Amino acid sequence: MTSQATLAEAQDSCEIDDHSFHTHSQRAADDPTGVPDFLPEEAGDSFTPFNVGNRDFYINMLPPTPLELFQLFVPISLIQSWIEYTNAWVAHLIENGVIDNWNTPLKPGSRILKWEAISTATTYVWLGVMIYLGIHRESSVKSHWKAPRLGDQVPLHPITKFMPLNKFLLITRFIRTFDHTQLDVSDERDLPKVFQAAEPWSQHIQQVSSELFLPGTNITIDECMVPFKGRSKETTVVKNKPTPTGFKIWVVAQHGFFMRWLWHVKASPYKAVIVKLPPPHEPKGKKGKLKTTVALSNTQSVVIHLCNMLPKMTYHVFTDNLFSSPNLFRALREAGCGATGTARPNCGVSKELKDAKEGKKAGKGPALQYNEVRAIPTKDKKVMQIGWKDSGIVLFLSTVHTGADNDRTLKKRKSPAKKATKSESQQIERIFGVDAFKVIPIPTVAADYNDEMNHVDRGDQLRSYTMYDHRFRRGSWQALLWSFLLDVALANSFILQLKTRCPRWKPYKTLEKWKECIYNALFNTYAQESRARKRGRSGKEEDSEDLETHQKHIQRDTNHVYRGIFSDCLACKGFKQGQARPFKKRKAQGSYLQPITGNAQSKHQGGTGHQTWYGCRICEVAICNDPNCWYFYHTQN
């Protein structure tokens, strides 16, 4: 096959690869994140690549059902501890006559006085509602419980059958996933309170993830932002990010699967990593003595700490220019990991590449032609410094790639829009001609970086589509739990069932469908046991899709029993199994549910409806002795 035929084939099969070499890390002036700042290193004469091999990820055997997989991340034992902490917290508030941490006085009409101890089933139903609200979004939480009136073309959300609004709001406000008596804010060496509150569940999710998912060779370490605009000392502003304000988290990920993470704390508790300097280039200290070691910044040290949290294997670590420096990559190499990443001019790269990058910014003319590569090894032969001319000059550091002219990969590229000089325009025109896109051989270091650097961003993007997006008004830790940890548990379990080689069920192709599966399983399993919805109950509907079970359910001879409660027959009032029933006040205003039979009123109201002592044993609702009412109520269509 000729080279032209190869290019033509690649032109049809390659995706556009044109977006990964711009600066990811553009931070505000008050952001405490430390970027690498080292003097230029002397150039060497040769380079010894670090061999990382090629190992694919492996997923261990998963549980037999989707719900059991999700419950590995949110087990019953964890839920029971939440219940204990929550009930203790509410009792503490009521005992002290307050309703929150700010000692707001308890009033006769305070909502907390309506608190009822929650159960495991109720908590799982509440989690199901939280997941549901992330998919089916409304302008406010209350809008999900608003029943439409006659003529209103608005959605009716089925979660109203499982939990009333007031109970959902009560649980959301007062639930505690931590022991409030154990939080220590007096010792500055501890994590801040907001992170202490999330730490137990965070550690559990990471542990389960590491047991189920064994990572492959290529991993990414990057930052992740959790949106929060409330008052907290730990929030960070990162400009030009999709989520500019919130909590910053350092994450190591693969294929969007978050394996391990560390909280970003402004007074960093992470110990700085000491790196030995190469003997040929030892800068002098304050007293003129030669320095043999150098301390990485706290931000760079996070990379080492995250790698140490993974199983002991060889990895190829990809980082952006927030982390990359020759000193960090030496430390990773000593730890048995290869590394590749974009670099800043002041991270310690050679003076030649630094001048090329800064000279281009200063308008001194191009130092490299389009798609040209310049590779310079460090003096100790451990790190290769690479400059590549794309639309601008991009600097790379790598302990794996050589940057040689023959080390290239075919990629579909877009013709650069900015052509600063006539010379540059001529160079680009020779390559692209009149084509807007063309497959060209670019450096393999750039191609690999573009393919592998987005593992954390994939996870962020995956979660963003169906994230709970209502404000958390009290407790900044809630944003970490319900906007990050819950979504990570769902996203990780989704990726596991999607990429496993031994699926136990037909894999769900989107996170939205996976979340729908999980909240449906939670409602079907725990709704009846939770009894969270005490009013407006419309019977047991879980068996409606199981024909055999439903046939047993509608056997009137065995299931129509004496209830001991004298109340209106629901069928006479026009209700069916599975329909949400509105409150009397809402119904009087013209609700969506109107009587659909002639038995619109009870006898004492002058109508033909019935009151009865009997009803359905399974649904636990009143149904009179008229056989037509029994079958009317239990017929879905």
XYZ file of C-alpha atoms in Angstrom:
637
model
C 0.000 0.000 0.000
C 1.380 3.431 -0.935
C 1.824 6.257 1.545
C -0.821 8.279 -0.283
C -3.308 5.426 0.092
C -2.456 5.214 3.775
C -3.082 8.918 4.217
C -6.379 8.698 2.322
C -7.542 5.823 4.501
C -6.550 7.664 7.654
C -8.329 10.772 6.377
C -11.599 8.834 6.414
C -11.112 7.029 9.716
C -9.364 9.538 12.009
C -11.272 11.937 14.188
C -10.314 15.591 14.350
C -7.501 16.000 16.865
C -7.258 19.699 17.411
C -8.082 20.734 20.951
C -5.760 19.402 23.618
C -2.694 21.593 23.423
C -4.154 24.845 24.721
C -3.485 25.846 28.292
C -5.853 24.024 30.639
C -4.764 25.769 33.806
C -5.684 29.443 33.815
C -6.075 30.453 37.429
C -7.098 33.499 39.351
C -4.466 35.583 41.094
C -5.677 34.524 44.555
C -5.612 30.794 43.788
C -3.065 29.181 46.151
C -2.268 26.388 43.702
C 1.501 26.458 43.163
C 2.783 26.105 39.600
C 6.326 24.783 38.993
C 8.984 27.503 38.926
C 12.560 26.271 38.414
C 15.672 27.564 36.675
C 16.437 26.207 33.174
C 18.400 22.969 33.129
C 21.490 22.240 31.090
C 21.008 20.188 27.926
C 22.319 16.666 27.698
C 23.513 14.651 24.719
C 21.384 11.474 24.966
C 18.152 10.096 26.435
C 17.184 6.711 27.861
C 13.412 6.140 27.487
C 11.518 4.576 30.377
C 9.714 1.406 29.281
C 6.111 1.393 30.555
C 4.724 -1.488 28.487
C 1.058 -1.705 27.564
C -1.415 -3.133 30.091
C -5.204 -2.909 29.776
C -7.514 -2.352 32.744
C -9.304 -5.297 34.379
C -12.716 -5.391 36.073
C -13.440 -8.047 38.697
C -16.697 -10.005 38.797
C -19.689 -7.759 39.456
C -22.794 -8.515 41.569
C -25.787 -10.192 39.867
C -28.057 -7.115 39.759
C -27.586 -3.368 39.100
C -28.974 -2.450 42.525
C -26.480 -4.716 44.291
C -23.656 -3.099 42.321
C -24.810 0.372 43.392
C -25.151 -0.810 46.987
C -21.488 -1.775 47.054
C -20.825 1.995 46.955
C -23.750 2.832 49.289
C -24.125 -0.285 51.479
C -26.844 -0.869 54.054
C -24.283 -0.667 56.875
C -23.279 2.820 55.712
C -26.922 3.906 55.490
C -27.535 2.646 59.025
C -24.650 4.752 60.315
C -26.148 7.781 58.540
C -29.483 7.107 60.265
C -27.784 6.925 63.649
C -25.897 10.183 63.067
C -28.992 11.939 61.694
C -31.345 10.977 64.511
C -28.688 11.927 67.072
C -28.176 15.297 65.359
C -31.901 16.125 65.316
C -32.267 15.089 68.961
C -29.288 17.315 69.846
C -30.862 20.327 68.118
C -34.278 19.880 69.717
C -32.733 19.303 73.151
C -30.806 22.592 72.861
C -33.773 24.534 71.455
C -32.083 25.427 68.141
C -32.523 24.409 64.510
C -28.971 24.698 63.124
C -25.277 25.246 63.878
C -25.802 29.017 64.120
C -28.039 28.545 67.182
C -31.152 29.889 65.479
C -33.890 29.588 68.146
C -36.459 26.840 67.828
C -39.985 28.204 67.247
C -43.388 26.507 67.661
C -43.782 26.361 63.877
C -40.273 25.089 63.125
C -40.205 22.274 60.578
C -37.832 20.195 62.702
C -40.642 19.521 65.207
C -42.311 17.368 62.533
C -39.270 15.130 62.308
C -39.886 11.390 62.390
C -37.030 8.924 62.785
C -35.976 7.641 59.367
C -35.324 4.041 58.361
C -32.972 2.336 55.926
C -35.769 2.000 53.370
C -36.720 5.679 53.714
C -33.103 6.759 53.197
C -32.754 4.669 50.039
C -36.023 6.131 48.703
C -34.685 9.617 49.460
C -31.494 8.785 47.537
C -33.664 7.573 44.658
C -35.476 10.902 44.632
C -32.141 12.766 44.610
C -31.029 10.759 41.571
C -34.393 11.343 39.871
C -34.158 15.117 40.392
C -30.777 15.190 38.628
C -32.266 13.669 35.456
C -35.704 15.330 35.381
C -34.756 18.922 36.079
C -37.106 21.692 37.139
C -36.551 25.321 38.144
C -37.070 24.469 41.823
C -37.360 21.403 44.025
C -41.020 22.162 44.760
C -41.874 22.076 41.060
C -41.377 18.293 41.056
C -44.270 17.892 43.491
C -46.610 20.375 41.830
C -49.682 18.624 40.404
C -50.952 20.186 37.172
C -54.487 21.541 36.979
C -56.948 20.737 34.255
C -55.693 22.144 30.965
C -52.066 22.574 32.164
C -49.580 20.845 29.878
C -46.838 20.242 32.425
C -45.176 16.985 33.535
C -46.474 14.947 36.452
C -43.534 13.434 38.351
C -44.153 9.960 39.810
C -41.863 10.551 42.797
C -44.894 12.133 44.521
C -46.096 8.566 45.141
C -42.998 7.630 47.119
C -42.182 10.633 49.307
C -43.999 13.895 50.121
C -42.224 17.197 49.540
C -42.003 18.170 53.216
C -40.389 14.883 54.173
C -37.876 15.173 51.331
C -36.943 18.709 52.400
C -36.650 17.643 56.053
C -34.294 14.783 55.254
C -32.252 16.921 52.843
C -31.735 19.570 55.493
C -30.995 17.416 58.522
C -29.373 14.237 57.189
C -25.864 13.688 58.531
C -23.362 11.225 57.110
C -20.902 11.857 59.938
C -20.845 12.016 63.722
C -21.177 15.697 64.607
C -19.470 15.073 67.960
C -16.295 13.809 66.282
C -15.525 16.752 63.984
C -12.384 18.524 65.195
C -11.848 22.049 63.907
C -9.393 23.079 66.607
C -6.354 21.319 65.107
C -5.168 22.981 61.898
C -3.311 19.820 60.923
C -6.657 18.066 60.403
C -8.745 18.430 57.297
C -11.206 21.341 57.370
C -14.673 20.498 58.631
C -16.227 20.457 55.150
C -13.856 17.654 54.076
C -14.016 15.770 57.386
C -17.781 15.462 56.886
C -17.315 13.803 53.477
C -14.250 11.703 54.328
C -15.891 8.445 55.598
C -18.038 7.934 52.498
C -15.230 9.176 50.250
C -12.826 6.562 51.627
C -15.432 3.834 51.203
C -16.107 4.688 47.540
C -12.384 4.745 46.785
C -11.868 1.397 48.489
C -14.712 -0.275 46.567
C -13.491 1.260 43.295
C -9.973 -0.097 43.843
C -11.339 -3.600 44.577
C -13.452 -3.734 41.413
C -11.256 -1.838 38.922
C -7.586 -2.646 38.328
C -6.134 0.208 36.232
C -4.266 -0.178 32.970
C -1.049 1.571 32.055
C -2.206 5.065 31.018
C -3.650 7.240 33.787
C -4.404 10.948 34.123
C -3.955 13.219 37.127
C -5.852 16.471 36.971
C -8.107 18.767 38.967
C -11.874 18.471 39.267
C -14.243 21.257 40.363
C -17.389 20.671 42.452
C -19.774 23.625 42.062
C -20.526 25.599 45.232
C -21.065 29.338 45.546
C -21.995 29.531 49.210
C -19.846 30.665 52.088
C -16.842 28.456 52.708
C -13.161 29.136 53.278
C -12.223 26.157 51.128
C -13.828 27.219 47.840
C -11.512 28.097 44.958
C -11.918 30.249 41.847
C -10.448 28.828 38.637
C -11.204 31.136 35.730
C -12.146 29.828 32.270
C -13.290 26.509 33.714
C -16.807 25.142 33.024
C -17.243 25.271 36.816
C -15.169 28.296 37.888
C -16.180 28.426 41.582
C -16.345 25.554 44.030
C -14.268 22.902 45.740
C -11.156 21.676 43.963
C -10.304 17.989 44.061
C -7.173 16.269 42.747
C -8.145 13.104 40.864
C -6.401 10.163 39.231
C -8.679 8.591 36.632
C -8.826 6.219 33.683
C -11.592 6.203 31.029
C -13.633 8.569 33.208
C -13.420 6.153 36.164
C -12.304 8.054 39.275
C -9.924 5.726 41.136
C -8.479 7.940 43.875
C -8.700 11.587 44.858
C -7.442 14.106 47.408
C -9.178 17.242 48.635
C -7.510 20.533 47.713
C -6.795 22.286 51.019
C -5.384 25.795 50.976
C -3.132 25.032 53.939
C -2.009 21.796 52.310
C -1.690 18.770 54.640
C 0.209 16.800 51.998
C 3.874 16.343 52.696
C 6.237 17.860 50.131
C 8.250 15.361 48.090
C 12.049 15.741 48.058
C 13.787 15.023 44.750
C 17.525 14.483 44.234
C 19.070 16.849 41.713
C 21.291 15.500 38.936
C 24.997 15.939 39.849
C 25.979 17.947 36.723
C 23.540 20.699 37.574
C 23.443 21.550 41.253
C 22.339 25.143 42.034
C 23.857 26.833 45.005
C 22.013 27.583 48.200
C 21.996 30.825 50.206
C 25.488 30.309 51.585
C 27.039 29.208 48.298
C 26.788 25.500 49.107
C 25.758 23.074 46.399
C 22.167 21.850 46.689
C 21.744 18.121 46.224
C 17.966 18.000 46.671
C 14.963 20.140 45.862
C 11.428 20.106 47.291
C 8.520 19.877 44.893
C 5.631 22.252 45.434
C 2.559 20.971 47.287
C 0.691 20.828 43.991
C 3.360 18.675 42.342
C 3.614 16.478 45.432
C -0.069 15.586 44.998
C 0.899 13.636 41.845
C 3.283 11.432 43.834
C 0.761 10.890 46.632
C -2.006 9.885 44.195
C 0.289 7.427 42.399
C 1.250 5.891 45.733
C -2.454 5.258 46.462
C -2.786 3.013 43.398
C -1.874 -0.710 43.203
C 1.870 -1.206 42.884
C 2.312 -1.459 39.123
C 4.004 0.493 36.350
C 1.977 3.449 35.032
C 2.288 6.075 32.347
C 1.130 9.280 34.087
C -0.260 12.154 31.998
C -0.368 15.649 33.518
C -0.930 19.186 32.285
C 1.404 22.143 32.711
C 0.158 22.832 36.228
C 2.229 19.870 37.446
C 4.901 19.093 34.844
C 8.574 19.745 35.603
C 11.794 17.770 35.088
C 12.078 17.327 38.863
C 8.586 15.822 39.180
C 9.177 13.481 36.264
C 12.467 12.332 37.811
C 10.594 11.523 41.012
C 7.947 9.576 39.083
C 10.649 7.685 37.217
C 12.357 6.767 40.482
C 8.959 5.542 41.737
C 8.609 3.242 38.721
C 6.218 5.360 36.625
C 6.646 6.958 33.243
C 5.286 10.468 32.679
C 4.249 12.775 29.850
C 2.796 16.251 30.003
C 2.709 19.766 28.647
C 5.081 22.228 30.289
C 5.475 25.905 31.129
C 8.581 27.863 30.092
C 9.561 28.403 33.745
C 9.196 24.782 34.875
C 12.903 24.065 34.345
C 13.043 23.277 30.615
C 16.230 24.107 28.737
C 16.970 27.719 27.905
C 16.692 27.050 24.167
C 13.093 25.825 24.388
C 12.192 28.483 26.930
C 13.476 31.222 24.623
C 11.628 29.689 21.668
C 8.344 29.715 23.586
C 8.744 33.172 25.092
C 10.222 34.638 21.910
C 7.158 33.572 19.985
C 4.921 35.230 22.578
C 6.988 38.409 22.383
C 6.511 38.536 18.604
C 10.153 37.916 17.743
C 9.231 35.533 14.955
C 8.875 31.770 14.829
C 11.705 29.622 16.139
C 10.169 26.485 14.621
C 8.263 25.817 11.430
C 4.785 24.336 11.462
C 4.786 20.688 12.705
C 8.540 20.837 13.374
C 9.888 19.151 16.516
C 12.925 19.984 18.625
C 13.954 17.481 21.322
C 16.543 18.187 24.021
C 17.382 15.661 26.776
C 18.292 16.644 30.308
C 21.844 16.198 31.528
C 21.008 13.037 33.494
C 19.364 11.372 30.395
C 16.127 10.783 32.326
C 13.745 13.433 30.899
C 13.207 14.489 27.292
C 12.227 18.129 26.653
C 10.258 18.562 23.432
C 9.145 21.663 21.571
C 6.556 21.268 18.789
C 5.143 23.948 16.493
C 1.352 23.644 16.222
C -0.710 26.834 15.902
C 1.681 27.949 18.637
C 4.772 26.404 20.180
C 3.831 23.630 22.609
C 6.323 22.365 25.204
C 6.270 18.750 26.372
C 8.204 16.785 28.962
C 8.361 13.014 28.839
C 10.312 10.122 30.273
C 8.749 7.757 27.715
C 8.723 9.490 24.313
C 11.910 10.407 22.447
C 10.511 13.176 20.248
C 12.477 11.784 17.301
C 11.489 12.844 13.778
C 10.389 9.303 12.927
C 8.307 8.981 16.113
C 5.050 10.295 14.640
C 1.356 9.295 14.440
C -1.208 10.139 11.756
C -3.934 12.429 13.049
C -6.643 14.475 11.386
C -5.833 18.131 12.031
C -7.517 21.421 11.343
C -5.716 24.138 9.427
C -4.541 26.781 11.960
C -6.677 29.887 11.878
C -3.968 32.271 13.074
C -1.171 32.954 10.581
C 0.952 35.672 12.156
C 3.489 36.092 9.362
C 3.721 35.567 5.614
C 6.310 32.855 6.165
C 3.974 30.924 8.475
C 1.122 31.278 6.003
C 3.243 29.792 3.248
C 4.296 26.876 5.437
C 0.705 26.026 6.329
C -0.475 26.460 2.744
C 2.127 23.950 1.564
C 0.764 21.363 4.006
C -3.010 21.978 3.864
C -3.468 23.643 0.485
C -7.139 24.652 0.235
C -8.291 21.907 2.651
C -9.695 22.877 6.041
C -8.713 19.474 7.484
C -5.994 17.039 6.615
C -4.366 13.932 8.053
C -0.751 14.679 8.871
C 1.919 12.898 10.939
C 2.242 14.699 14.276
C 4.654 13.785 17.108
C 3.537 10.675 18.976
C 4.036 12.508 22.264
C 1.386 15.026 21.190
C -0.964 12.329 19.835
C -0.719 10.269 23.034
C -1.198 13.317 25.216
C -4.313 14.275 23.283
C -5.741 10.746 23.608
C -4.907 10.139 27.276
C -5.011 13.491 29.083
C -8.819 13.672 29.135
C -9.627 10.786 31.510
C -10.633 13.141 34.353
C -12.481 15.487 31.981
C -14.462 12.516 30.642
C -15.704 11.757 34.141
C -16.587 15.414 34.748
C -18.477 15.635 31.476
C -20.271 12.345 32.094
C -21.533 13.462 35.494
C -22.453 17.016 34.459
C -25.399 15.980 32.268
C -27.461 14.452 35.080
C -26.100 16.144 38.206
C -28.380 17.402 40.988
C -28.351 21.128 40.204
C -30.343 22.766 43.018
C -28.609 24.957 45.571
C -27.450 23.639 48.935
C -28.332 26.388 51.376
C -27.004 24.951 54.628
C -23.800 22.966 54.895
C -21.134 23.267 52.239
C -20.280 19.594 52.804
C -23.597 18.686 51.145
C -22.220 19.835 47.793
C -19.343 17.357 48.168
C -21.678 14.499 49.098
C -24.604 14.938 46.712
C -22.920 16.757 43.790
C -19.687 14.742 43.825
C -19.606 11.517 45.851
C -23.097 10.321 44.910
C -22.447 11.067 41.245
C -19.016 9.392 41.367
C -20.631 6.274 42.850
C -23.195 6.267 40.027
C -20.675 7.075 37.275
C -18.137 4.490 38.479
C -20.780 1.762 38.746
C -22.020 2.723 35.260
C -18.524 2.430 33.762
C -17.964 -0.914 35.488
C -21.114 -2.487 34.039
C -20.456 -0.918 30.617
C -16.829 -2.052 30.215
C -16.815 -5.405 32.008
C -15.986 -8.422 29.873
C -18.472 -10.598 31.804
C -21.746 -8.623 31.988
C -24.434 -10.016 34.286
C -27.168 -8.051 32.462
C -27.537 -6.159 29.199
C -25.227 -3.139 29.683
C -26.758 0.325 29.876
C -25.199 2.559 27.222
C -25.763 5.971 28.859
C -25.438 7.248 32.414
C -28.985 8.604 32.227
C -30.420 5.126 31.531
C -28.235 3.678 34.281
C -29.518 6.218 36.792
C -33.100 5.482 35.752
C -32.424 1.802 36.371
C -31.020 2.530 39.839
C -33.781 4.839 41.092
C -36.466 2.490 39.746
C -34.805 -0.400 41.584
C -34.634 1.674 44.791
C -38.320 2.644 44.556
C -39.481 -0.882 43.684
C -37.434 -2.423 46.486
C -37.886 0.059 49.333
C -40.935 2.282 48.677
C -43.505 0.028 50.317
C -41.265 -0.741 53.286
C -40.392 2.912 53.858
C -44.017 4.096 54.131
C -42.678 7.600 53.542
C -45.834 8.525 51.630
C -48.655 8.224 54.154
C -51.163 10.362 52.273
C -52.183 10.078 48.677
C -51.187 6.391 48.645
C -52.479 4.716 45.519
C -51.686 1.086 46.140
C -48.878 -1.319 45.384
C -47.810 -0.920 41.747
C -44.548 -2.819 41.802
C -46.190 -5.984 40.437
C -47.926 -4.288 37.485
C -45.153 -5.270 35.063
C -44.940 -8.880 36.303
C -47.920 -10.684 34.747
C -47.773 -13.743 36.997
C -47.525 -11.706 40.195
C -50.235 -9.322 39.052
C -52.608 -12.213 38.311
C -52.167 -13.419 41.893
C -52.696 -9.880 43.148
C -56.087 -9.406 41.501
C -57.583 -12.628 42.941
C -60.517 -11.006 44.736
C -61.459 -14.121 46.711
C -58.126 -14.141 48.580
C -57.058 -10.501 48.643
C -60.317 -8.622 49.349
C -60.265 -8.630 53.156
C -61.652 -6.858 56.225
C -59.356 -3.884 57.064
C -60.942 -2.631 60.266
C -60.911 0.963 58.963
C -64.118 2.624 57.713
C -63.220 4.838 54.719
C -64.205 5.810 51.172
C -63.815 3.268 48.365
C -61.072 4.527 46.063
C -62.555 2.914 42.955
C -65.873 4.697 43.576
C -63.912 7.951 43.624
C -62.282 7.153 40.266
C -58.781 6.136 41.338
C -56.681 3.293 39.948
C -53.674 1.360 41.207
C -50.467 3.342 40.640
C -52.068 6.792 40.313
C -50.828 9.566 42.591
C -53.702 11.117 44.526
C -53.645 14.854 45.374
C -54.438 16.405 48.707
C -58.008 17.586 49.288
C -57.014 21.247 49.126
C -55.328 20.818 45.752
C -58.194 18.705 44.433
C -60.690 21.425 45.356
C -58.680 23.889 43.274
C -59.059 21.756 40.165
C -56.437 19.005 40.190
C -55.444 16.819 37.317
C -57.292 13.902 38.994
C -61.066 14.085 38.682
C -63.574 11.268 39.360
C -63.719 9.127 36.243
C -66.709 7.009 37.221
C -70.256 7.903 38.112
C -69.569 7.231 41.778
C -68.122 10.676 42.338
C -69.210 11.237 45.946
C -69.747 9.233 49.070
C -73.279 8.483 50.185
C -73.129 10.941 53.060
C -72.325 13.633 50.488
C -75.379 12.828 48.410
C -73.557 10.734 45.793
C -73.510 7.065 44.931
C -70.031 6.275 46.309
C -69.518 3.805 49.125
C -67.715 3.736 52.423
C -66.446 0.361 53.471
C -64.596 -1.674 56.063
C -63.017 -3.790 53.322
C -60.138 -3.346 50.923
C -57.130 -4.875 49.135
C -54.824 -6.825 51.443
C -51.754 -6.097 49.278
C -52.412 -2.465 48.335
C -53.767 -1.593 51.803
C -56.450 0.671 50.368
C -60.248 0.738 50.763
C -62.309 -0.987 48.054
C -66.015 -1.685 48.558
C -67.827 -4.995 48.007
C -68.830 -4.165 44.436
C -66.765 -6.557 42.204
C -66.680 -3.879 39.478
C -64.787 -1.560 41.829
C -62.190 -4.256 42.545
C -61.350 -4.871 38.906
C -61.674 -1.199 37.944
C -59.089 -0.233 40.558
C -56.593 -2.989 39.610
C -56.838 -2.499 35.823
C -54.000 -0.377 34.460
C -55.531 0.556 31.097
